[in-house]
mmCIF file of C-alpha atoms in Angstrom:
data_model
loop_
_atom_site.group_PDB
_atom_site.id
_atom_site.type_symbol
_atom_site.label_atom_id
_atom_site.label_comp_id
_atom_site.label_asym_id
_atom_site.label_seq_id
_atom_site.Cartn_x
_atom_site.Cartn_y
_atom_site.Cartn_z
ATOM 1 C CA MET A 30 -3.691 -0.391 16.977
ATOM 2 C CA THR A 31 -4.439 2.598 14.533
ATOM 3 C CA VAL A 32 -2.180 4.348 15.872
ATOM 4 C CA GLN A 33 0.668 1.738 14.847
ATOM 5 C CA GLN A 34 -0.694 0.614 11.650
ATOM 6 C CA SER A 35 -0.636 4.658 11.193
ATOM 7 C CA LEU A 36 3.133 4.710 11.833
ATOM 8 C CA ALA A 37 3.418 1.266 9.967
ATOM 9 C CA THR A 38 2.378 3.340 6.963
ATOM 10 C CA LEU A 39 4.734 6.616 7.257
ATOM 11 C CA GLY A 40 7.393 4.871 7.574
ATOM 12 C CA ARG A 41 6.701 2.748 4.327
ATOM 13 C CA SER A 42 5.140 5.872 2.296
ATOM 14 C CA THR A 43 8.762 7.995 3.365
ATOM 15 C CA VAL A 44 10.930 6.922 0.374
ATOM 16 C CA PRO A 45 8.867 7.163 -2.620
ATOM 17 C CA LEU A 46 7.436 10.337 -1.096
ATOM 18 C CA ILE A 47 10.588 11.751 -0.825
ATOM 19 C CA ALA A 48 11.848 10.505 -3.636
ATOM 20 C CA ALA A 49 12.371 13.106 -5.652
ATOM 21 C CA ALA A 50 15.073 14.109 -3.518
ATOM 22 C CA ILE A 51 17.212 11.434 -3.157
ATOM 23 C CA VAL A 52 16.733 11.116 -7.365
ATOM 24 C CA ALA A 53 18.108 14.596 -7.356
ATOM 25 C CA ASP A 54 21.141 13.834 -4.704
ATOM 26 C CA LEU A 55 22.384 10.721 -6.021
ATOM 27 C CA ALA A 56 21.411 11.323 -9.367
ATOM 28 C CA ILE A 57 20.115 7.950 -10.318
ATOM 29 C CA ASP A 58 17.178 6.761 -12.548
ATOM 30 C CA PRO A 59 13.866 7.584 -10.998
ATOM 31 C CA ALA A 60 12.747 4.137 -12.587
ATOM 32 C CA LEU A 61 14.633 2.866 -9.637
ATOM 33 C CA VAL A 62 11.394 4.350 -7.534
ATOM 34 C CA GLY A 63 9.818 1.337 -9.108
ATOM 35 C CA VAL A 64 12.628 -0.998 -8.093
ATOM 36 C CA TYR A 65 12.366 -0.359 -4.832
ATOM 37 C CA LEU A 66 8.386 -0.621 -4.785
ATOM 38 C CA SER A 67 9.038 -4.526 -6.764
ATOM 39 C CA VAL A 68 11.863 -5.419 -4.046
ATOM 40 C CA GLY A 69 9.524 -4.979 -0.909
ATOM 41 C CA SER A 70 6.528 -6.021 -2.393
ATOM 42 C CA LEU A 71 8.515 -9.375 -2.981
ATOM 43 C CA ALA A 72 9.983 -9.637 0.625
ATOM 44 C CA ALA A 73 6.536 -8.557 1.619
ATOM 45 C CA PHE A 74 4.754 -11.164 -0.297
ATOM 46 C CA VAL A 75 7.377 -13.554 0.850
ATOM 47 C CA THR A 76 6.557 -12.700 4.733
ATOM 48 C CA THR A 77 3.352 -12.495 4.376
ATOM 49 C CA MET A 78 3.276 -16.347 2.681
ATOM 50 C CA CYS A 79 4.534 -17.652 6.044
ATOM 51 C CA CYS A 80 4.043 -14.990 9.261
ATOM 52 C CA GLY A 81 1.151 -17.562 9.885
ATOM 53 C CA GLY A 82 3.096 -19.537 12.218
ATOM 54 C CA PHE A 83 4.630 -17.101 13.551
ATOM 55 C CA ILE A 84 1.632 -15.051 14.854
ATOM 56 C CA LEU A 85 0.190 -18.486 16.181
ATOM 57 C CA ARG A 86 3.429 -19.005 17.736
ATOM 58 C CA TYR A 87 4.598 -16.255 19.501
ATOM 59 C CA GLY A 88 1.897 -13.650 19.469
ATOM 60 C CA ALA A 89 0.175 -10.981 17.109
ATOM 61 C CA MET A 90 1.057 -8.381 19.191
ATOM 62 C CA ARG A 91 4.897 -9.271 19.800
ATOM 63 C CA MET A 92 4.984 -9.578 15.577
ATOM 64 C CA THR A 93 3.822 -6.647 15.181
ATOM 65 C CA GLN A 94 6.941 -4.845 17.358
ATOM 66 C CA VAL A 95 9.167 -7.369 15.060
ATOM 67 C CA GLY A 96 7.674 -4.939 12.560
ATOM 68 C CA MET A 97 8.161 -2.063 13.369
ATOM 69 C CA VAL A 98 11.420 -2.646 14.464
ATOM 70 C CA ALA A 99 12.136 -3.869 11.033
ATOM 71 C CA LEU A 100 10.745 -0.771 9.680
ATOM 72 C CA GLY A 101 12.815 1.560 11.812
ATOM 73 C CA VAL A 102 15.921 -0.207 10.929
ATOM 74 C CA SER A 103 15.225 -0.065 7.257
ATOM 75 C CA LEU A 104 15.110 3.451 6.834
ATOM 76 C CA ALA A 105 18.205 4.244 8.914
ATOM 77 C CA ILE A 106 20.084 1.826 6.760
ATOM 78 C CA MET A 107 18.830 3.249 3.224
ATOM 79 C CA SER A 108 19.922 6.616 5.031
ATOM 80 C CA GLY A 109 23.469 5.238 4.421
ATOM 81 C CA GLY A 110 22.754 6.500 0.489
ATOM 82 C CA LEU A 111 24.212 3.440 -1.041
ATOM 83 C CA LEU A 112 22.698 1.280 -3.594
ATOM 84 C CA PRO A 113 22.795 -1.727 -1.745
ATOM 85 C CA LEU A 114 21.874 -0.213 1.291
ATOM 86 C CA PHE A 115 19.154 0.636 -0.630
ATOM 87 C CA ALA A 116 18.331 -3.281 -1.376
ATOM 88 C CA ALA A 117 18.726 -4.598 1.988
ATOM 89 C CA GLY A 118 16.506 -1.979 3.840
ATOM 90 C CA THR A 119 13.779 -2.188 1.120
ATOM 91 C CA VAL A 120 13.597 -6.103 2.007
ATOM 92 C CA LEU A 121 14.015 -5.447 5.555
ATOM 93 C CA GLY A 122 11.063 -2.666 5.045
ATOM 94 C CA GLY A 123 8.694 -4.777 2.892
ATOM 95 C CA LEU A 124 9.205 -7.653 5.437
ATOM 96 C CA GLY A 125 8.003 -4.885 8.325
ATOM 97 C CA GLN A 126 5.296 -3.369 6.463
ATOM 98 C CA ALA A 127 3.942 -6.821 5.992
ATOM 99 C CA VAL A 128 3.549 -8.402 9.165
ATOM 100 C CA SER A 129 1.219 -5.413 10.501
ATOM 101 C CA THR A 130 -1.657 -6.247 9.090
ATOM 102 C CA PRO A 131 -2.044 -10.493 9.560
ATOM 103 C CA SER A 132 -1.720 -9.533 13.156
ATOM 104 C CA SER A 133 -3.731 -6.672 13.878
ATOM 105 C CA SER A 134 -6.423 -8.640 11.451
ATOM 106 C CA HIS A 135 -5.952 -11.801 14.022
ATOM 107 C CA LEU A 136 -6.042 -9.203 17.128
ATOM 108 C CA LEU A 137 -9.265 -7.862 15.111
ATOM 109 C CA GLY A 138 -10.675 -11.021 14.236
ATOM 110 C CA ARG A 139 -10.715 -13.153 17.863
ATOM 111 C CA LEU A 140 -12.007 -9.843 19.730
ATOM 112 C CA SER A 141 -14.471 -8.188 17.174
ATOM 113 C CA PRO A 142 -18.074 -8.747 17.303
ATOM 114 C CA ARG A 143 -18.863 -10.190 14.024
ATOM 115 C CA HIS A 144 -21.696 -7.989 13.104
ATOM 116 C CA LEU A 145 -19.805 -4.954 13.937
ATOM 117 C CA ALA A 146 -16.458 -6.622 12.178
ATOM 118 C CA PRO A 147 -16.724 -4.127 8.338
ATOM 119 C CA LEU A 148 -16.720 -1.339 10.616
ATOM 120 C CA ILE A 149 -13.920 -2.012 13.096
ATOM 121 C CA PHE A 150 -11.234 -3.150 10.607
ATOM 122 C CA SER A 151 -12.328 -0.274 8.835
ATOM 123 C CA ILE A 152 -11.607 1.998 11.778
ATOM 124 C CA LYS A 153 -8.355 0.345 12.518
ATOM 125 C CA GLN A 154 -7.032 0.663 8.635
ATOM 126 C CA THR A 155 -7.785 4.464 8.843
ATOM 127 C CA GLY A 156 -3.917 4.597 10.416
ATOM 128 C CA VAL A 157 -3.563 3.673 6.640
ATOM 129 C CA PRO A 158 -4.479 6.972 5.079
ATOM 130 C CA VAL A 159 -3.412 8.786 8.533
ATOM 131 C CA GLY A 160 -0.167 7.607 7.457
ATOM 132 C CA LEU A 161 0.612 8.263 4.341
ATOM 133 C CA MET A 162 -1.113 11.658 4.788
ATOM 134 C CA ALA A 163 1.265 12.509 7.722
ATOM 135 C CA ALA A 164 4.128 10.758 5.410
ATOM 136 C CA GLY A 165 2.793 13.329 2.478
ATOM 137 C CA VAL A 166 2.906 16.508 4.686
ATOM 138 C CA VAL A 167 6.248 15.430 7.153
ATOM 139 C CA ALA A 168 8.061 14.083 4.877
ATOM 140 C CA PRO A 169 8.759 16.493 2.117
ATOM 141 C CA TRP A 170 8.701 19.078 4.977
ATOM 142 C CA LEU A 171 11.887 17.211 6.829
ATOM 143 C CA VAL A 172 13.246 17.562 3.206
ATOM 144 C CA THR A 173 13.614 20.672 2.939
ATOM 145 C CA ILE A 174 15.043 21.999 6.234
ATOM 146 C CA ALA A 175 16.960 18.659 7.505
ATOM 147 C CA GLY A 176 17.744 16.745 3.868
ATOM 148 C CA TRP A 177 16.596 13.578 3.137
ATOM 149 C CA ARG A 178 19.199 10.942 5.102
ATOM 150 C CA THR A 179 18.414 13.254 8.319
ATOM 151 C CA THR A 180 14.023 12.966 7.561
ATOM 152 C CA LEU A 181 14.861 8.972 7.122
ATOM 153 C CA ILE A 182 16.442 8.602 10.508
ATOM 154 C CA VAL A 183 13.819 10.305 12.392
ATOM 155 C CA ILE A 184 10.762 8.101 10.888
ATOM 156 C CA GLY A 185 12.735 5.327 11.299
ATOM 157 C CA GLY A 186 12.770 6.292 15.330
ATOM 158 C CA LEU A 187 9.278 6.932 15.435
ATOM 159 C CA CYS A 188 8.987 3.308 14.186
ATOM 160 C CA LEU A 189 11.298 2.061 17.123
ATOM 161 C CA LEU A 190 9.990 3.877 19.661
ATOM 162 C CA THR A 191 6.346 2.682 18.811
ATOM 163 C CA ALA A 192 7.569 -0.979 19.027
ATOM 164 C CA LEU A 193 8.689 -0.230 22.321
ATOM 165 C CA ALA A 194 5.382 1.633 23.591
ATOM 166 C CA LEU A 195 3.141 -2.044 22.484
ATOM 167 C CA GLN A 196 5.626 -3.525 24.994
ATOM 168 C CA PRO A 197 3.069 -2.877 28.074
ATOM 169 C CA LEU A 198 0.365 -4.809 25.392
ATOM 170 C CA ARG A 199 1.654 -8.101 25.271
ATOM 171 C CA ALA A 200 -0.002 -9.725 28.288
ATOM 172 C CA ARG A 201 -3.035 -8.884 27.673
ATOM 173 C CA PHE A 202 -3.447 -9.407 23.931
ATOM 174 C CA ASP A 203 -0.831 -12.547 23.425
ATOM 175 C CA THR A 204 -2.244 -14.758 25.490
ATOM 176 C CA ASP A 205 -3.746 -17.099 23.018
ATOM 177 C CA ARG A 206 -0.295 -17.755 21.441
ATOM 178 C CA ASP A 207 0.816 -21.272 21.122
ATOM 179 C CA PRO A 208 4.771 -21.970 21.970
ATOM 180 C CA ALA A 209 4.204 -25.374 20.504
ATOM 181 C CA GLN A 210 2.790 -23.809 17.387
ATOM 182 C CA ARG A 211 5.440 -25.778 14.823
ATOM 183 C CA LEU A 212 7.374 -23.513 11.943
ATOM 184 C CA SER A 213 7.325 -25.167 8.908
ATOM 185 C CA PRO A 214 7.781 -23.859 5.128
ATOM 186 C CA ALA A 215 5.162 -26.632 4.196
ATOM 187 C CA ASP A 216 2.564 -24.098 6.104
ATOM 188 C CA ILE A 217 3.192 -22.094 2.659
ATOM 189 C CA ARG A 218 1.626 -24.469 0.721
ATOM 190 C CA ALA A 219 -0.783 -25.479 3.177
ATOM 191 C CA ASN A 220 -2.124 -21.785 3.479
ATOM 192 C CA VAL A 221 -1.935 -21.415 -0.078
ATOM 193 C CA ALA A 222 -4.356 -23.923 -0.781
ATOM 194 C CA SER A 223 -6.723 -23.284 1.800
ATOM 195 C CA VAL A 224 -7.420 -19.742 0.597
ATOM 196 C CA LEU A 225 -7.313 -21.118 -3.319
ATOM 197 C CA GLY A 226 -9.448 -23.951 -2.185
ATOM 198 C CA ASP A 227 -12.678 -21.686 -0.772
ATOM 199 C CA PRO A 228 -14.307 -19.626 -3.592
ATOM 200 C CA ALA A 229 -15.009 -16.952 -1.291
ATOM 201 C CA LEU A 230 -11.507 -16.405 -0.547
ATOM 202 C CA ARG A 231 -10.526 -16.457 -3.805
ATOM 203 C CA THR A 232 -12.217 -14.026 -5.162
ATOM 204 C CA MET A 233 -10.913 -12.111 -2.191
ATOM 205 C CA CYS A 234 -7.495 -12.637 -3.326
ATOM 206 C CA LEU A 235 -8.236 -11.668 -6.838
ATOM 207 C CA ALA A 236 -9.529 -8.686 -5.681
ATOM 208 C CA MET A 237 -6.766 -8.244 -2.979
ATOM 209 C CA PHE A 238 -4.429 -8.582 -5.920
ATOM 210 C CA SER A 239 -5.935 -5.553 -8.711
ATOM 211 C CA PHE A 240 -6.270 -3.235 -5.533
ATOM 212 C CA VAL A 241 -3.774 -3.315 -3.967
ATOM 213 C CA GLY A 242 -1.865 -2.945 -7.183
ATOM 214 C CA LEU A 243 -3.477 0.221 -8.203
ATOM 215 C CA GLN A 244 -3.114 1.113 -4.540
ATOM 216 C CA THR A 245 0.910 0.402 -5.650
ATOM 217 C CA LEU A 246 0.955 2.441 -8.818
ATOM 218 C CA PHE A 247 -1.216 5.441 -6.834
ATOM 219 C CA THR A 248 1.321 6.303 -3.080
ATOM 220 C CA GLY A 249 4.401 5.034 -5.146
ATOM 221 C CA PHE A 250 3.967 6.920 -7.768
ATOM 222 C CA PHE A 251 1.794 10.158 -7.738
ATOM 223 C CA VAL A 252 4.120 12.725 -6.050
ATOM 224 C CA LEU A 253 6.687 11.882 -8.679
ATOM 225 C CA TYR A 254 4.354 11.892 -11.478
ATOM 226 C CA LEU A 255 3.016 15.286 -10.321
ATOM 227 C CA VAL A 256 6.979 16.385 -9.582
ATOM 228 C CA ARG A 257 8.624 15.524 -12.442
ATOM 229 C CA GLY A 258 5.591 15.210 -15.272
ATOM 230 C CA LEU A 259 3.341 18.077 -14.071
ATOM 231 C CA GLY A 260 6.366 20.759 -12.415
ATOM 232 C CA TYR A 261 4.814 20.732 -9.197
ATOM 233 C CA ASP A 262 7.627 21.437 -6.269
ATOM 234 C CA LEU A 263 7.950 18.804 -3.806
ATOM 235 C CA GLU A 264 5.802 20.579 -0.907
ATOM 236 C CA ARG A 265 3.044 21.324 -3.299
ATOM 237 C CA ALA A 266 2.870 18.030 -4.328
ATOM 238 C CA GLY A 267 3.427 16.719 -0.896
ATOM 239 C CA LEU A 268 0.428 18.523 0.101
ATOM 240 C CA VAL A 269 -1.702 17.644 -2.468
ATOM 241 C CA PHE A 270 -1.125 14.200 -1.928
ATOM 242 C CA ALA A 271 -1.772 14.384 1.956
ATOM 243 C CA ILE A 272 -4.999 16.499 1.047
ATOM 244 C CA ALA A 273 -6.353 13.696 -0.927
ATOM 245 C CA ILE A 274 -5.407 10.956 1.566
ATOM 246 C CA ALA A 275 -7.112 13.077 4.427
ATOM 247 C CA VAL A 276 -10.529 11.992 2.873
ATOM 248 C CA ALA A 277 -9.882 8.586 2.766
ATOM 249 C CA VAL A 278 -10.128 8.335 6.453
ATOM 250 C CA PRO A 279 -13.795 9.346 6.518
ATOM 251 C CA ALA A 280 -14.259 7.256 3.760
ATOM 252 C CA ARG A 281 -12.979 3.848 5.104
ATOM 253 C CA ILE A 282 -15.386 4.741 7.983
ATOM 254 C CA PHE A 283 -18.295 4.998 5.721
ATOM 255 C CA TRP A 284 -17.781 1.681 3.757
ATOM 256 C CA GLY A 285 -17.475 -0.488 6.703
ATOM 257 C CA TRP A 286 -20.539 1.040 8.115
ATOM 258 C CA LEU A 287 -21.851 0.557 5.329
ATOM 259 C CA ALA A 288 -21.687 -3.244 5.115
ATOM 260 C CA SER A 289 -22.126 -3.365 8.178
ATOM 261 C CA ARG A 290 -25.475 -2.488 7.858
ATOM 262 C CA PHE A 291 -26.635 -1.822 4.460
ATOM 263 C CA VAL A 292 -24.450 -3.663 1.274
ATOM 264 C CA ARG A 293 -23.052 -7.329 0.937
ATOM 265 C CA PRO A 294 -19.196 -7.023 1.756
ATOM 266 C CA ALA A 295 -19.206 -8.621 -1.998
ATOM 267 C CA LEU A 296 -21.538 -5.675 -3.839
ATOM 268 C CA LEU A 297 -19.689 -2.819 -2.245
ATOM 269 C CA LEU A 298 -15.848 -4.009 -3.100
ATOM 270 C CA ALA A 299 -17.506 -4.895 -6.871
ATOM 271 C CA LEU A 300 -18.765 -1.345 -6.744
ATOM 272 C CA LEU A 301 -15.555 0.037 -5.501
ATOM 273 C CA GLY A 302 -13.390 -1.610 -8.348
ATOM 274 C CA ILE A 303 -15.631 -0.123 -10.670
ATOM 275 C CA ALA A 304 -15.680 3.195 -9.273
ATOM 276 C CA MET A 305 -11.749 2.620 -8.551
ATOM 277 C CA ALA A 306 -11.072 1.858 -12.813
ATOM 278 C CA ALA A 307 -12.905 5.384 -13.183
ATOM 279 C CA SER A 308 -10.985 7.817 -11.179
ATOM 280 C CA ALA A 309 -8.238 6.182 -12.034
ATOM 281 C CA ALA A 310 -8.370 6.594 -15.767
ATOM 282 C CA LEU A 311 -9.096 10.436 -15.573
ATOM 283 C CA THR A 312 -6.016 10.704 -13.098
ATOM 284 C CA ALA A 313 -4.073 8.945 -16.593
ATOM 285 C CA VAL A 314 -5.280 12.678 -18.153
ATOM 286 C CA ILE A 315 -4.618 15.323 -15.618
ATOM 287 C CA ALA A 316 -2.424 18.257 -17.565
ATOM 288 C CA PRO A 317 0.107 20.957 -16.260
ATOM 289 C CA SER A 318 -2.386 23.298 -17.195
ATOM 290 C CA TRP A 319 -5.189 22.588 -15.147
ATOM 291 C CA PRO A 320 -5.616 24.458 -11.878
ATOM 292 C CA THR A 321 -3.702 22.311 -8.818
ATOM 293 C CA TRP A 322 -7.811 22.150 -7.000
ATOM 294 C CA VAL A 323 -8.761 19.903 -10.149
ATOM 295 C CA ALA A 324 -5.972 17.938 -9.795
ATOM 296 C CA THR A 325 -6.059 17.768 -5.907
ATOM 297 C CA LEU A 326 -10.339 16.887 -6.679
ATOM 298 C CA VAL A 327 -9.400 14.021 -8.850
ATOM 299 C CA ALA A 328 -6.510 12.619 -6.330
ATOM 300 C CA ALA A 329 -9.163 12.780 -3.826
ATOM 301 C CA ALA A 330 -11.396 10.893 -6.075
ATOM 302 C CA LEU A 331 -9.076 8.070 -6.409
ATOM 303 C CA SER A 332 -7.950 7.718 -2.990
ATOM 304 C CA VAL A 333 -11.630 7.588 -0.978
ATOM 305 C CA THR A 334 -11.640 4.646 -4.312
ATOM 306 C CA GLY A 335 -8.973 2.862 -4.339
ATOM 307 C CA VAL A 336 -7.233 3.711 -0.961
ATOM 308 C CA SER A 337 -10.488 2.915 1.150
ATOM 309 C CA TRP A 338 -11.620 -0.167 0.774
ATOM 310 C CA HIS A 339 -9.557 -2.399 3.371
ATOM 311 C CA GLY A 340 -11.741 -2.715 6.142
ATOM 312 C CA VAL A 341 -14.194 -4.705 4.410
ATOM 313 C CA LEU A 342 -12.049 -6.777 2.108
ATOM 314 C CA LEU A 343 -10.193 -7.925 5.974
ATOM 315 C CA ALA A 344 -13.195 -8.186 7.651
ATOM 316 C CA GLU A 345 -14.319 -10.542 5.076
ATOM 317 C CA VAL A 346 -11.448 -12.404 4.925
ATOM 318 C CA ALA A 347 -11.387 -12.919 8.782
ATOM 319 C CA ARG A 348 -15.113 -13.926 8.631
ATOM 320 C CA LEU A 349 -14.305 -16.874 5.945
ATOM 321 C CA SER A 350 -11.383 -17.754 7.908
ATOM 322 C CA PRO A 351 -11.343 -20.986 9.536
ATOM 323 C CA PRO A 352 -11.257 -20.776 13.466
ATOM 324 C CA GLY A 353 -8.264 -19.944 14.885
ATOM 325 C CA ARG A 354 -6.637 -19.108 11.403
ATOM 326 C CA ILE A 355 -7.518 -15.842 10.961
ATOM 327 C CA GLY A 356 -4.007 -14.523 10.634
ATOM 328 C CA ALA A 357 -2.571 -17.110 9.127
ATOM 329 C CA THR A 358 -5.399 -16.927 6.380
ATOM 330 C CA THR A 359 -5.109 -13.324 6.273
ATOM 331 C CA GLY A 360 -1.505 -13.593 5.290
ATOM 332 C CA ALA A 361 -2.188 -15.620 2.368
ATOM 333 C CA VAL A 362 -4.550 -13.447 1.019
ATOM 334 C CA LEU A 363 -2.519 -10.565 1.531
ATOM 335 C CA ALA A 364 0.464 -11.848 -0.576
ATOM 336 C CA PHE A 365 -1.729 -11.644 -3.504
ATOM 337 C CA GLY A 366 -2.253 -8.005 -2.897
ATOM 338 C CA ASP A 367 1.509 -8.249 -2.598
ATOM 339 C CA ALA A 368 2.267 -10.035 -5.927
ATOM 340 C CA GLY A 369 -0.258 -6.946 -7.237
ATOM 341 C CA ALA A 370 2.321 -4.482 -6.023
ATOM 342 C CA LEU A 371 4.946 -6.635 -7.690
ATOM 343 C CA ALA A 372 3.736 -6.712 -10.735
ATOM 344 C CA GLN A 373 2.023 -2.924 -10.834
ATOM 345 C CA GLY A 374 5.247 -1.594 -9.520
ATOM 346 C CA ALA A 375 7.448 -2.675 -12.272
ATOM 347 C CA ALA A 376 5.071 -1.725 -14.610
ATOM 348 C CA GLY A 377 4.506 2.085 -13.225
ATOM 349 C CA GLY A 378 8.635 1.605 -12.963
ATOM 350 C CA ARG A 379 8.927 0.946 -16.536
ATOM 351 C CA GLY A 380 6.110 3.671 -17.690
ATOM 352 C CA GLY A 381 7.560 6.088 -15.121
ATOM 353 C CA ALA A 382 10.891 5.783 -17.455
ATOM 354 C CA GLY A 383 9.276 5.626 -20.706
ATOM 355 C CA GLY A 384 6.667 8.246 -20.041
ATOM 356 C CA ARG A 385 4.849 9.898 -17.500
ATOM 357 C CA HIS A 386 1.389 9.054 -19.580
ATOM 358 C CA ARG A 387 2.223 5.317 -19.978
ATOM 359 C CA THR A 388 2.136 4.862 -15.953
ATOM 360 C CA ARG A 389 -1.226 6.011 -15.450
ATOM 361 C CA ARG A 390 -2.776 3.702 -18.354
ATOM 362 C CA GLY A 391 -2.270 1.266 -16.630
ATOM 363 C CA MET A 392 -3.942 1.308 -13.580
ATOM 364 C CA PRO A 393 -7.667 1.041 -14.616
ATOM 365 C CA ARG A 394 -8.400 -2.230 -16.440
ATOM 366 C CA TRP A 395 -7.796 -3.898 -12.944
ATOM 367 C CA GLY A 396 -9.554 -2.081 -10.848
ATOM 368 C CA HIS A 397 -12.999 -2.272 -13.582
ATOM 369 C CA GLY A 398 -12.094 -5.685 -14.202
ATOM 370 C CA GLN A 399 -12.206 -6.942 -10.226
ATOM 371 C CA GLY A 400 -14.834 -5.122 -9.876
ATOM 372 C CA ARG A 401 -16.885 -7.082 -11.986
ATOM 373 C CA ARG A 402 -15.206 -10.041 -11.102
ATOM 374 C CA ALA A 403 -15.956 -9.946 -7.200
ATOM 375 C CA HIS A 404 -19.683 -8.586 -7.457
ATOM 376 C CA ALA A 405 -20.188 -12.103 -9.902
ATOM 377 C CA ASP A 406 -18.242 -14.464 -7.437
ATOM 378 C CA GLY A 407 -19.256 -12.796 -4.486
ATOM 379 C CA ASP A 408 -23.453 -12.836 -5.373
ATOM 380 C CA ALA A 409 -22.264 -17.000 -6.010
ATOM 381 C CA HIS A 410 -20.463 -17.799 -3.106
ATOM 382 C CA ARG A 411 -21.497 -15.408 0.052
ATOM 383 C CA PRO A 412 -23.894 -16.584 2.132
ATOM 384 C CA HIS A 413 -27.102 -14.400 2.381
ATOM 385 C CA GLN A 414 -25.715 -12.054 4.511
ATOM 386 C CA ALA A 415 15.198 14.093 -7.796
ATOM 387 C CA ARG A 416 16.405 16.427 -9.776
ATOM 388 C CA ARG A 417 14.679 19.718 -9.197
ATOM 389 C CA PRO A 418 11.341 19.975 -10.412
ATOM 390 C CA VAL A 419 10.878 20.628 -13.930
ATOM 391 C CA ALA A 420 10.258 24.330 -13.544
ATOM 392 C CA LEU A 421 9.398 25.405 -16.761
ATOM 393 C CA ALA A 422 6.530 24.060 -19.627
ATOM 394 C CA GLN A 423 8.816 24.120 -22.051
ATOM 395 C CA GLN A 424 11.198 22.005 -20.168
ATOM 396 C CA VAL A 425 8.147 19.488 -19.870
ATOM 397 C CA ALA A 426 7.016 19.636 -22.927
ATOM 398 C CA ALA A 427 11.074 19.108 -24.504
ATOM 399 C CA ASP A 428 10.370 15.664 -22.115
ATOM 400 C CA GLU A 429 7.733 14.717 -23.451
ATOM 401 C CA ARG A 430 9.383 14.837 -26.968
ATOM 402 C CA GLY A 431 12.252 12.912 -25.906
ATOM 403 C CA GLU A 432 9.942 10.227 -24.777
ATOM 404 C CA GLN A 433 8.248 10.533 -27.752
ATOM 405 C CA HIS A 434 11.306 9.518 -29.659
ATOM 406 C CA GLY A 435 12.985 7.080 -27.644
ATOM 407 C CA ASP A 436 9.098 5.302 -28.400
ATOM 408 C CA LEU A 437 9.404 5.665 -32.410
ATOM 409 C CA ALA A 438 13.497 4.348 -32.085
ATOM 410 C CA ARG A 439 12.100 1.323 -29.886
ATOM 411 C CA ARG A 440 9.649 0.945 -32.028
ATOM 412 C CA ARG A 441 11.774 0.926 -34.967
ATOM 413 C CA HIS A 442 14.188 -2.002 -33.501
ATOM 414 C CA VAL A 443 11.498 -3.801 -32.768
#
């Protein structure tokens, strides 16, 4: 499941990470990257809200296969290069990615020893930074030698092969599926009512909204931020991103181990939220004059916090879920994460269109506020336990002056 998670993340992250090349080739507005993220998050939101019944009826492994096929087909569709195809591929890709985590949580929640669940979930979730790291290195490299269209086709093919490779495992892991499980739109309302009616699960929903939103800004806009705002070339920006994401792999395991043995998950999530806020604030002030290694260090700090909390939170959701409803409950909680990605992805797109600093300024508020809320609520409710990159500093300065002029004009109209 860790390998599958890596490839699912690779498939979903490829388009934002090569967005500079796509924007340059198609001569489109970079703010459409925010639209891409928002539409995908909306599709994921709908999927996670209603996937619980499908997991119970068809099995977690089968739904994982469906998700990988959807991701592969979505990338193939977008390689056509037309904006309507991007819209269709975005919806299909959001659906494919959204099914992955509830399905794997259903499996791990059923099979993992309870006291080791945070560690096991965290090990599985290392697939996310591994996939992001692979995307940060492989996707830009493929773009330079074969173009962005071929890159999408190759990575889409890997997703389809993954779905095929999972088929022999279905008989072993889908033994709890119930072919008689009813599928009804009413399940959505029931799932949402279930998580919002439980104080501890409600806290997890709020944390998911905040943390996923911040992660979306980082994974969706950081490379574009480096390329168009700081003058990095695509390969250099991809390498910085990959190095930053690489440190999230041991970080996820460490946080899971810590939550399994020494620190209550709610407290750890609160501390991580505060650390995310500080890291995001520092990311907002990166300047073109900073050495590359300093920018990489700042990005790594944000990655260790903002891209490394998933296993702890998902294990806590599984622990709090009603018996036999881990997949459905996880899906409902994840829907709030998709809502956060939708809201903050759209805000990031508008900020990217209006100025590179505006996007980063939006990130710190969520992490810090949610960290305090997770701490307080957790204590109360938990049992004891592109255009080509800008090459000249003068061009960057001109862009900044143009952005400031646009901001002034908009304020005058208001």
